[in-house]
Amino acid sequence: NSLTAKVGMPEEGLIFDYSIDVMSNKWVGWMTTIPEFKLKPTTPFSDIIVPTLDSVRYMNVLEKLVTHEFHVLCVGPTGTGKTLSVLDKLMSGMPDKYTPVKVGFSAQTSANQTQDLLDAKLDKRRKGIYGPPAGKRYTIFVDDVNMPQREQYGAQPPIEILRFWMGHGGWYDRKAMEFRKIIDIAFVGAMGPPGGGRQPVTNRFLRYFNFLAFPELEDVSIKTIYQLVLKTFVEAYLPEGVLACVHPMVDATIDLYNELRKEMLPMPAKPHYTFNLRDIASVMQGVLAANPKTTNEPADLIRLWVHENLRVFRDRLVNVDDRAWFDGQLKG
C-alpha cells in the first residue's frame, strides 16, 4: 500500500504488465527490463528462445524465489517453453554463486540413481555435512518431475528421496548407514499435466514448492515468436520477394492449429489426436529448411509450408473423412 501511495497505479493495461523500477520508483514494461533481442540467422532452431512478456516476468519471479532460497515448480502444458526458459535462466541469467545442476527424470529413473547422481556432485564440508563447493549454491533443475513410474503401492521412489531431503535436510549414505546433511541447494522442477506417461504427484512433495504456472501461449505471443524467426531466416537467405508471405504464413499456421484442436478431438479410436505447440514448431522448422537455390518466389515457400503441414498434421489422421476435412481447411 505504501508503494502504491508513492508510485500510483499504471494508467494502461493490468498491473501484471509492469515491473517496478526500484531506483526511479516508476512502473516500467517488462520488455524494457531486458536488452533488445536480436536473433542470429545461424542459431540452431532448437536453441532459439524469443523473449515474450510471459517468459520475461516468469523468469524474473523465478530468480527472486531461487535467490531467496525457495524451491520452485514450473507447471504447464507441453510446448510452452518451461524447460528451455528455465535452463536459459539458470545457465546464464543468475548471479555467479548459483551453479545449475540438471537432472532429467524418465519412467525408469530409480531413487538410488537420483541419490547417487546428486551425491557425486556434492563436496564434503565437514563431518556429516555435504554441499556444493564453498561459496556456491546449487540450483538443481529436475525436468519431467512426474515421469517416474509408480511402484506397487503408488509411490514414485525418485520423488520420495527428494521429498526426504526437503523434509529432513538430507538423506542416509546407503553404505555407511550414516545421515548426510545436505546444505546450500534449492530445487527447480518442471512438469506437464498427468497423462501420456506422466503421473499425478503426491501432495506431500508438492507442498514444499512455490508454483509458477505456464499457461498455453496466446496467439499473439506465438505470432510474435514465429514471425521474428521466419523473417530473420527469409531476410538472411531468401530473395526479398518471398518476405511478403511470412506474416500470412504464420497466421495461417496458427488458424489451422486452432481449428484442428477444436474439431479433431482425441477419442478411443484415435487417442493420438493430441496437438500441442510443438507441432507448430515442427512445421516452422521444416519451412526454415527451405533451400535458397530453389526457393525463388512466394509460391515455392508456400508449397514447402503445405508439405510440412501434411507431414506434421495430416499424416496423423486415421480415416478418409478426417483427411478430407483437413485438405479443405488447408485449401481454405
One Martini backbone bead per residue (centre of mass of N, CA, C, O) as a GRO file, in nm:
protein
  332
    1ASN     BB    1   0.057   0.063  -0.021
    2SER     BB    2   0.298   0.257   0.000
    3LEU     BB    3   0.379   0.218  -0.295
    4THR     BB    4   0.118   0.322  -0.426
    5ALA     BB    5   0.135   0.606  -0.301
    6LYS     BB    6   0.404   0.684  -0.449
    7VAL     BB    7   0.341   0.567  -0.761
    8GLY     BB    8   0.090   0.444  -0.828
    9MET     BB    9  -0.094   0.357  -1.106
   10PRO     BB   10  -0.120   0.225  -1.391
   11GLU     BB   11  -0.291   0.341  -1.675
   12GLU     BB   12  -0.232   0.080  -1.842
   13GLY     BB   13  -0.355  -0.201  -1.808
   14LEU     BB   14  -0.203  -0.423  -1.610
   15ILE     BB   15  -0.003  -0.477  -1.339
   16PHE     BB   16   0.140  -0.735  -1.479
   17ASP     BB   17   0.276  -0.553  -1.719
   18TYR     BB   18   0.462  -0.462  -1.473
   19SER     BB   19   0.745  -0.312  -1.336
   20ILE     BB   20   0.955  -0.211  -1.074
   21ASP     BB   21   1.164   0.067  -1.040
   22VAL     BB   22   1.352   0.125  -0.767
   23MET     BB   23   1.525   0.374  -0.845
   24SER     BB   24   1.266   0.552  -0.982
   25ASN     BB   25   0.973   0.477  -0.901
   26LYS     BB   26   0.864   0.304  -1.162
   27TRP     BB   27   0.682   0.197  -1.420
   28VAL     BB   28   0.771  -0.091  -1.622
   29GLY     BB   29   0.805  -0.270  -1.881
   30TRP     BB   30   0.920  -0.583  -1.917
   31MET     BB   31   1.073  -0.547  -2.199
   32THR     BB   32   1.267  -0.312  -2.071
   33THR     BB   33   1.441  -0.518  -1.874
   34ILE     BB   34   1.567  -0.604  -2.147
   35PRO     BB   35   1.745  -0.658  -2.395
   36GLU     BB   36   1.752  -0.637  -2.712
   37PHE     BB   37   1.636  -0.863  -2.951
   38LYS     BB   38   1.863  -1.071  -3.144
   39LEU     BB   39   1.864  -1.277  -3.430
   40LYS     BB   40   2.048  -1.532  -3.546
   41PRO     BB   41   2.042  -1.720  -3.838
   42THR     BB   42   2.246  -1.954  -3.712
   43THR     BB   43   2.059  -2.052  -3.511
   44PRO     BB   44   1.945  -2.313  -3.376
   45PHE     BB   45   1.624  -2.401  -3.341
   46SER     BB   46   1.644  -2.534  -3.045
   47ASP     BB   47   1.786  -2.243  -2.929
   48ILE     BB   48   1.540  -2.069  -2.959
   49ILE     BB   49   1.469  -1.763  -2.764
   50VAL     BB   50   1.181  -1.573  -2.735
   51PRO     BB   51   1.089  -1.309  -2.577
   52THR     BB   52   0.821  -1.266  -2.355
   53LEU     BB   53   0.622  -1.142  -2.128
   54ASP     BB   54   0.596  -1.407  -1.972
   55SER     BB   55   0.895  -1.507  -1.958
   56VAL     BB   56   1.012  -1.258  -1.817
   57ARG     BB   57   0.838  -1.262  -1.553
   58TYR     BB   58   0.892  -1.554  -1.464
   59MET     BB   59   1.207  -1.531  -1.443
   60ASN     BB   60   1.201  -1.313  -1.229
   61VAL     BB   61   1.057  -1.479  -1.013
   62LEU     BB   62   1.255  -1.714  -1.008
   63GLU     BB   63   1.499  -1.553  -0.910
   64LYS     BB   64   1.379  -1.453  -0.645
   65LEU     BB   65   1.325  -1.732  -0.521
   66VAL     BB   66   1.608  -1.864  -0.541
   67THR     BB   67   1.767  -1.626  -0.388
   68HIS     BB   68   1.554  -1.701  -0.131
   69GLU     BB   69   1.540  -2.023  -0.094
   70PHE     BB   70   1.333  -2.146  -0.296
   71HIS     BB   71   1.116  -2.364  -0.428
   72VAL     BB   72   1.039  -2.458  -0.776
   73LEU     BB   73   0.738  -2.508  -0.986
   74CYS     BB   74   0.687  -2.583  -1.325
   75VAL     BB   75   0.370  -2.552  -1.483
   76GLY     BB   76   0.253  -2.712  -1.791
   77PRO     BB   77   0.214  -2.751  -2.100
   78THR     BB   78   0.321  -2.853  -2.383
   79GLY     BB   79   0.527  -2.604  -2.545
   80THR     BB   80   0.577  -2.341  -2.331
   81GLY     BB   81   0.897  -2.329  -2.233
   82LYS     BB   82   1.006  -2.431  -1.962
   83THR     BB   83   1.286  -2.562  -2.002
   84LEU     BB   84   1.427  -2.347  -2.173
   85SER     BB   85   1.387  -2.099  -1.989
   86VAL     BB   86   1.513  -2.213  -1.729
   87LEU     BB   87   1.790  -2.293  -1.840
   88ASP     BB   88   1.868  -2.015  -1.941
   89LYS     BB   89   1.853  -1.878  -1.665
   90LEU     BB   90   2.048  -2.069  -1.500
   91MET     BB   91   2.300  -2.042  -1.697
   92SER     BB   92   2.284  -1.691  -1.759
   93GLY     BB   93   2.080  -1.521  -1.528
   94MET     BB   94   2.263  -1.559  -1.274
   95PRO     BB   95   2.433  -1.539  -1.021
   96ASP     BB   96   2.747  -1.674  -0.970
   97LYS     BB   97   2.678  -1.866  -0.712
   98TYR     BB   98   2.484  -2.010  -0.918
   99THR     BB   99   2.465  -2.360  -0.983
  100PRO     BB  100   2.373  -2.575  -1.222
  101VAL     BB  101   2.170  -2.886  -1.209
  102LYS     BB  102   2.085  -3.152  -1.421
  103VAL     BB  103   1.775  -3.345  -1.403
  104GLY     BB  104   1.636  -3.637  -1.557
  105PHE     BB  105   1.327  -3.780  -1.580
  106SER     BB  106   1.206  -4.110  -1.604
  107ALA     BB  107   1.035  -4.400  -1.590
  108GLN     BB  108   1.325  -4.555  -1.484
  109THR     BB  109   1.385  -4.400  -1.248
  110SER     BB  110   1.563  -4.409  -0.947
  111ALA     BB  111   1.649  -4.341  -0.628
  112ASN     BB  112   1.950  -4.423  -0.643
  113GLN     BB  113   2.026  -4.257  -0.890
  114THR     BB  114   1.955  -3.982  -0.774
  115GLN     BB  115   2.140  -3.992  -0.528
  116ASP     BB  116   2.411  -4.048  -0.677
  117LEU     BB  117   2.412  -3.801  -0.862
  118LEU     BB  118   2.415  -3.587  -0.628
  119ASP     BB  119   2.652  -3.692  -0.457
  120ALA     BB  120   2.871  -3.648  -0.685
  121LYS     BB  121   2.839  -3.316  -0.660
  122LEU     BB  122   2.932  -3.330  -0.364
  123ASP     BB  123   3.089  -3.186  -0.091
  124LYS     BB  124   3.283  -3.197   0.186
  125ARG     BB  125   3.274  -2.990   0.461
  126ARG     BB  126   3.201  -3.181   0.703
  127LYS     BB  127   3.099  -3.381   0.925
  128GLY     BB  128   2.801  -3.484   0.767
  129ILE     BB  129   2.853  -3.240   0.555
  130TYR     BB  130   2.701  -3.131   0.247
  131GLY     BB  131   2.801  -2.963  -0.072
  132PRO     BB  132   2.893  -2.728  -0.242
  133PRO     BB  133   3.117  -2.535  -0.310
  134ALA     BB  134   3.247  -2.289  -0.161
  135GLY     BB  135   3.024  -2.012  -0.221
  136LYS     BB  136   2.801  -2.199  -0.330
  137ARG     BB  137   2.497  -2.275  -0.521
  138TYR     BB  138   2.257  -2.512  -0.588
  139THR     BB  139   2.056  -2.560  -0.884
  140ILE     BB  140   1.812  -2.804  -0.917
  141PHE     BB  141   1.708  -2.939  -1.226
  142VAL     BB  142   1.390  -3.099  -1.273
  143ASP     BB  143   1.282  -3.288  -1.527
  144ASP     BB  144   1.002  -3.447  -1.532
  145VAL     BB  145   0.897  -3.519  -1.236
  146ASN     BB  146   0.627  -3.713  -1.328
  147MET     BB  147   0.757  -3.979  -1.480
  148PRO     BB  148   0.787  -4.184  -1.282
  149GLN     BB  149   0.709  -4.479  -1.186
  150ARG     BB  150   0.498  -4.663  -1.018
  151GLU     BB  151   0.460  -4.850  -0.762
  152GLN     BB  152   0.262  -5.075  -0.612
  153TYR     BB  153   0.163  -4.830  -0.391
  154GLY     BB  154   0.208  -4.535  -0.568
  155ALA     BB  155   0.494  -4.459  -0.555
  156GLN     BB  156   0.782  -4.235  -0.629
  157PRO     BB  157   1.098  -4.279  -0.548
  158PRO     BB  158   1.247  -4.015  -0.651
  159ILE     BB  159   1.050  -3.830  -0.496
  160GLU     BB  160   1.096  -3.940  -0.208
  161ILE     BB  161   1.398  -3.854  -0.183
  162LEU     BB  162   1.343  -3.551  -0.215
  163ARG     BB  163   1.143  -3.526   0.018
  164PHE     BB  164   1.340  -3.611   0.236
  165TRP     BB  165   1.525  -3.368   0.208
  166MET     BB  166   1.309  -3.145   0.253
  167GLY     BB  167   1.224  -3.253   0.544
  168HIS     BB  168   1.548  -3.334   0.664
  169GLY     BB  169   1.819  -3.218   0.506
  170GLY     BB  170   1.857  -3.523   0.395
  171TRP     BB  171   2.044  -3.841   0.382
  172TYR     BB  172   2.141  -4.171   0.349
  173ASP     BB  173   2.409  -4.358   0.357
  174ARG     BB  174   2.407  -4.680   0.225
  175LYS     BB  175   2.679  -4.785   0.344
  176ALA     BB  176   2.728  -4.632   0.635
  177MET     BB  177   2.454  -4.544   0.771
  178GLU     BB  178   2.458  -4.227   0.745
  179PHE     BB  179   2.383  -3.905   0.796
  180ARG     BB  180   2.331  -3.653   0.542
  181LYS     BB  181   2.389  -3.329   0.528
  182ILE     BB  182   2.232  -3.085   0.306
  183ILE     BB  183   2.355  -2.785   0.157
  184ASP     BB  184   2.297  -2.529  -0.063
  185ILE     BB  185   2.006  -2.615  -0.194
  186ALA     BB  186   1.784  -2.598  -0.484
  187PHE     BB  187   1.468  -2.648  -0.640
  188VAL     BB  188   1.380  -2.704  -0.990
  189GLY     BB  189   1.079  -2.772  -1.155
  190ALA     BB  190   0.924  -2.974  -1.429
  191MET     BB  191   0.572  -3.007  -1.545
  192GLY     BB  192   0.313  -3.183  -1.666
  193PRO     BB  193   0.031  -3.313  -1.717
  194PRO     BB  194  -0.131  -3.577  -1.673
  195GLY     BB  195  -0.031  -3.805  -1.905
  196GLY     BB  196   0.158  -3.978  -2.116
  197GLY     BB  197   0.334  -4.100  -1.846
  198ARG     BB  198   0.224  -3.909  -1.650
  199GLN     BB  199   0.191  -3.835  -1.307
  200PRO     BB  200   0.064  -3.801  -1.022
  201VAL     BB  201   0.146  -3.600  -0.735
  202THR     BB  202   0.228  -3.576  -0.425
  203ASN     BB  203   0.152  -3.345  -0.174
  204ARG     BB  204   0.408  -3.393   0.004
  205PHE     BB  205   0.585  -3.259  -0.223
  206LEU     BB  206   0.436  -2.995  -0.324
  207ARG     BB  207   0.448  -2.826  -0.048
  208TYR     BB  208   0.759  -2.718  -0.105
  209PHE     BB  209   0.639  -2.535  -0.335
  210ASN     BB  210   0.655  -2.294  -0.576
  211PHE     BB  211   0.439  -2.179  -0.824
  212LEU     BB  212   0.469  -2.188  -1.190
  213ALA     BB  213   0.244  -2.097  -1.438
  214PHE     BB  214   0.223  -2.219  -1.775
  215PRO     BB  215   0.047  -2.116  -2.010
  216GLU     BB  216  -0.087  -2.099  -2.286
  217LEU     BB  217  -0.009  -1.953  -2.557
  218GLU     BB  218  -0.079  -1.688  -2.716
  219ASP     BB  219  -0.125  -1.593  -3.033
  220VAL     BB  220   0.051  -1.339  -3.014
  221SER     BB  221   0.310  -1.483  -2.918
  222ILE     BB  222   0.340  -1.682  -3.151
  223LYS     BB  223   0.361  -1.472  -3.371
  224THR     BB  224   0.606  -1.321  -3.272
  225ILE     BB  225   0.804  -1.554  -3.282
  226TYR     BB  226   0.766  -1.664  -3.589
  227GLN     BB  227   0.803  -1.401  -3.738
  228LEU     BB  228   1.092  -1.353  -3.647
  229VAL     BB  229   1.221  -1.618  -3.740
  230LEU     BB  230   1.131  -1.611  -4.042
  231LYS     BB  231   1.236  -1.330  -4.115
  232THR     BB  232   1.535  -1.378  -4.055
  233PHE     BB  233   1.572  -1.608  -4.261
  234VAL     BB  234   1.470  -1.472  -4.523
  235GLU     BB  235   1.660  -1.224  -4.517
  236ALA     BB  236   1.930  -1.401  -4.526
  237TYR     BB  237   1.850  -1.635  -4.777
  238LEU     BB  238   1.617  -1.496  -4.938
  239PRO     BB  239   1.432  -1.342  -5.142
  240GLU     BB  240   1.255  -1.052  -5.105
  241GLY     BB  241   0.970  -1.153  -5.224
  242VAL     BB  242   0.913  -1.368  -4.984
  243LEU     BB  243   0.844  -1.184  -4.732
  244ALA     BB  244   0.526  -1.144  -4.774
  245CYS     BB  245   0.453  -1.454  -4.659
  246VAL     BB  246   0.512  -1.464  -4.353
  247HIS     BB  247   0.260  -1.360  -4.199
  248PRO     BB  248   0.038  -1.537  -4.334
  249MET     BB  249   0.173  -1.809  -4.255
  250VAL     BB  250   0.152  -1.785  -3.950
  251ASP     BB  251  -0.153  -1.739  -3.933
  252ALA     BB  252  -0.234  -2.007  -4.076
  253THR     BB  253  -0.107  -2.200  -3.874
  254ILE     BB  254  -0.275  -2.112  -3.627
  255ASP     BB  255  -0.556  -2.162  -3.746
  256LEU     BB  256  -0.517  -2.462  -3.805
  257TYR     BB  257  -0.453  -2.549  -3.517
  258ASN     BB  258  -0.718  -2.450  -3.384
  259GLU     BB  259  -0.909  -2.626  -3.556
  260LEU     BB  260  -0.793  -2.899  -3.477
  261ARG     BB  261  -0.845  -2.875  -3.168
  262LYS     BB  262  -1.160  -2.848  -3.207
  263GLU     BB  263  -1.227  -3.104  -3.412
  264MET     BB  264  -0.974  -3.308  -3.332
  265LEU     BB  265  -1.053  -3.522  -3.107
  266PRO     BB  266  -0.995  -3.740  -2.873
  267MET     BB  267  -1.044  -4.095  -2.904
  268PRO     BB  268  -1.045  -4.427  -2.878
  269ALA     BB  269  -0.963  -4.450  -3.197
  270LYS     BB  270  -0.791  -4.149  -3.144
  271PRO     BB  271  -0.562  -4.077  -2.901
  272HIS     BB  272  -0.338  -3.903  -3.087
  273TYR     BB  273  -0.521  -3.628  -3.087
  274THR     BB  274  -0.257  -3.440  -2.980
  275PHE     BB  275  -0.214  -3.101  -2.991
  276ASN     BB  276   0.076  -2.886  -2.996
  277LEU     BB  277   0.325  -2.644  -3.009
  278ARG     BB  278   0.531  -2.841  -3.143
  279ASP     BB  279   0.391  -2.855  -3.419
  280ILE     BB  280   0.449  -2.570  -3.507
  281ALA     BB  281   0.756  -2.597  -3.482
  282SER     BB  282   0.780  -2.822  -3.697
  283VAL     BB  283   0.680  -2.660  -3.937
  284MET     BB  284   0.889  -2.426  -3.915
  285GLN     BB  285   1.142  -2.599  -3.939
  286GLY     BB  286   1.077  -2.692  -4.228
  287VAL     BB  287   1.076  -2.406  -4.357
  288LEU     BB  288   1.382  -2.345  -4.271
  289ALA     BB  289   1.480  -2.574  -4.493
  290ALA     BB  290   1.499  -2.401  -4.722
  291ASN     BB  291   1.623  -2.371  -5.043
  292PRO     BB  292   1.783  -2.106  -5.185
  293LYS     BB  293   1.802  -2.222  -5.486
  294THR     BB  294   1.466  -2.299  -5.508
  295THR     BB  295   1.372  -2.026  -5.354
  296ASN     BB  296   1.223  -1.752  -5.547
  297GLU     BB  297   0.918  -1.764  -5.446
  298PRO     BB  298   0.634  -1.780  -5.267
  299ALA     BB  299   0.530  -2.055  -5.386
  300ASP     BB  300   0.767  -2.227  -5.278
  301LEU     BB  301   0.716  -2.183  -4.974
  302ILE     BB  302   0.419  -2.276  -4.971
  303ARG     BB  303   0.472  -2.564  -5.063
  304LEU     BB  304   0.639  -2.637  -4.815
  305TRP     BB  305   0.425  -2.572  -4.602
  306VAL     BB  306   0.218  -2.781  -4.694
  307HIS     BB  307   0.400  -3.026  -4.655
  308GLU     BB  308   0.443  -2.990  -4.346
  309ASN     BB  309   0.142  -3.018  -4.268
  310LEU     BB  310   0.110  -3.302  -4.376
  311ARG     BB  311   0.327  -3.430  -4.197
  312VAL     BB  312   0.227  -3.335  -3.907
  313PHE     BB  313  -0.097  -3.375  -3.941
  314ARG     BB  314  -0.220  -3.567  -4.169
  315ASP     BB  315  -0.052  -3.833  -4.090
  316ARG     BB  316  -0.244  -3.867  -3.818
  317LEU     BB  317  -0.484  -3.932  -3.978
  318VAL     BB  318  -0.714  -4.221  -4.000
  319ASN     BB  319  -0.927  -4.103  -4.213
  320VAL     BB  320  -1.085  -3.983  -4.488
  321ASP     BB  321  -1.256  -3.760  -4.357
  322ASP     BB  322  -1.030  -3.614  -4.202
  323ARG     BB  323  -0.853  -3.557  -4.452
  324ALA     BB  324  -1.065  -3.394  -4.608
  325TRP     BB  325  -1.098  -3.173  -4.398
  326PHE     BB  326  -0.802  -3.081  -4.402
  327ASP     BB  327  -0.782  -3.006  -4.701
  328GLY     BB  328  -0.997  -2.783  -4.681
  329GLN     BB  329  -0.845  -2.604  -4.477
  330LEU     BB  330  -0.584  -2.563  -4.645
  331LYS     BB  331  -0.725  -2.427  -4.889
  332GLY     BB  332  -0.874  -2.201  -4.712
   0.00000   0.00000   0.00000
